[in-house]
Amino acid sequence: RGAGRRPRKRRMTPVGRSFLRGLYEQEVGMPESTITALLYYDKAPAQHVLVEEFEKKLWPLYRFSSVVVGDDFVQVDSPMDRAYHFSELEVADEAEISAHAQSVMASPLARDHPLWKTTTLRARRGRSAVMIRIHHALSDGLGLLFAFLPLMKCEDGDVLSKIRLPAMLLGKRATAPAPRPVQAHAPTRRKKTFGLPGLCNVVRMFFRGVLSILAMKEDAELKFNPPKAQRKPFLKYSGRHVFTRMPPVPVQAIKAVRASHNCTFNDAIMAALSGALRRYGVEDLKDPSLICGGDTECKAFMLVGLPRPVDQRDPGVSMHNRILTPVLKLPVDQETPRGRLGSIVAAVGDLKSIPYILGIKLTTNLVTGILPVWLMRRIASEAISKGSCNVTNLPLPDVAVEVAGQQLSEVQVIFVNNIPQISLLTYNGFLYWNMVSDLALIPDPAALGRYFLDEFGKLAADGDHRADRAV
């Protein structure tokens, strides 16, 4: 190769390769791992501006300008195919935008082009949207966030500083937070232990991480879960899944829970989700296991982005798929908002354990990079068939930004799984979220959205000066 010339062929990471080949057994019938994003606008950007922004800022990234050949990204020799990658469609309103997104969310992308496409959905009434579909083999959610940063503009120009990401994800050393007042009934986290007990705890947490997926317990036959017989050997994708856009949650409502309970932002979100699932099971499905007591095992897979290089001059360095999927038990058996929050705080404390995460990382590397493909697919298929939902949570800028010359008003990310997929994003003062789920098991998914929003008020009111009250 000549001096300064970029290589045309680059090896895929084991995780990216697994996404492309398929993580699951064929009999599961899972759609390809494709991320569908909806960028909502009061006025959609001009098509030529959108095309030029992608061509100038994304096409130079080799993952956006490569086809996959075998296990490699191979950059194409030709210019960006505008006719393939960009299309427009007139729709009536936002409901038709959602309907169109649902109709294509499980469709595969063509392998003879770079693995992404956009469609501008111009509404005759209300907001329009730009739909972007990207194969998960290109990157994970955090990597795509970094890739799209050059397309975002805010008032002072520094978009990255407006995204609340942990310092370690940006390659920085975390600063010690200012001490917060300890409240009388604040949820407690486990204290660190030292010496031989501490070493034993490290070993215990490491092997808990290793076995969290390999020896995962099957979730209960709650009414929003499929019967156990349908999950053996694997839960098949039913094709009845619907995309439901939920009511947005003001970030101030989540901060009120933090102030009331001295917990984290994500603690509040997962406690509210647990409460919403419990209330839906009790009030809508009349689930006897939740009403009278019984087996209530209910777990969520949590997609967690790992630290990576960050260089705003070259977003491509951040695009490797670097994710783990720890498992979080959802306390749907707890009758009070405070009880659910306390259980979440304790469980999330385990997820922050370095030995626990190292155990999961070791298992992930083993499954995706070393084991035969058939064994990887069997392990992944068995694991996801045992859970109740899959949850992703990605922070976007906490101020309004422009993309392609127009201001974004909302962002949704859609993904399809055989179990309910819950995708959350914070943007400009709101938590936006949606769920893709099987209508036969969750016939009124919008009710979950209403309960979720209401749970934050209950949690904030159920602080230090309120007695616990059952749902």
GROMACS .gro file of C-alpha atoms in nm, residues 34-40 89 91 93-107 119 121 129-133 237 241-245 412-416 434 436:
model
   44
   34THR     CA    1  -3.080  -0.434   1.284
   35ILE     CA    2  -3.108  -0.106   1.474
   36THR     CA    3  -3.387   0.124   1.353
   37ALA     CA    4  -3.370   0.486   1.469
   38LEU     CA    5  -3.646   0.744   1.426
   39LEU     CA    6  -3.533   1.108   1.436
   40TYR     CA    7  -3.842   1.330   1.474
   89LEU     CA    8  -4.187   0.857   0.157
   91VAL     CA    9  -4.706   0.967   0.515
   93ASP     CA   10  -4.906   1.160   1.028
   94GLU     CA   11  -4.699   1.027   1.318
   95ALA     CA   12  -4.921   0.720   1.349
   96GLU     CA   13  -4.828   0.625   0.993
   97ILE     CA   14  -4.460   0.685   1.076
   98SER     CA   15  -4.491   0.430   1.358
   99ALA     CA   16  -4.678   0.189   1.131
  100HIS     CA   17  -4.410   0.213   0.864
  101ALA     CA   18  -4.132   0.162   1.119
  102GLN     CA   19  -4.311  -0.147   1.248
  103SER     CA   20  -4.351  -0.284   0.895
  104VAL     CA   21  -3.976  -0.274   0.825
  105MET     CA   22  -3.818  -0.315   1.172
  106ALA     CA   23  -3.760  -0.690   1.122
  107SER     CA   24  -3.658  -0.671   0.755
  119THR     CA   25  -3.586   0.695   0.467
  121LEU     CA   26  -4.088   1.014   0.622
  129ALA     CA   27  -3.908   1.177   1.080
  130VAL     CA   28  -3.588   1.044   0.932
  131MET     CA   29  -3.565   0.666   0.976
  132ILE     CA   30  -3.211   0.525   0.984
  133ARG     CA   31  -3.158   0.148   0.972
  237TYR     CA   32  -3.988  -1.540   1.751
  241HIS     CA   33  -4.444  -0.816   1.775
  242VAL     CA   34  -4.560  -0.455   1.768
  243PHE     CA   35  -4.373  -0.129   1.817
  244THR     CA   36  -4.530   0.090   2.087
  245ARG     CA   37  -4.407   0.443   2.143
  412GLN     CA   38  -3.657   0.662   1.928
  413VAL     CA   39  -3.446   0.351   1.873
  414ILE     CA   40  -3.620   0.025   1.779
  415PHE     CA   41  -3.482  -0.327   1.809
  416VAL     CA   42  -3.655  -0.663   1.773
  434ASN     CA   43  -4.059   0.232   2.334
  436VAL     CA   44  -4.140  -0.407   2.088
   0.00000   0.00000   0.00000
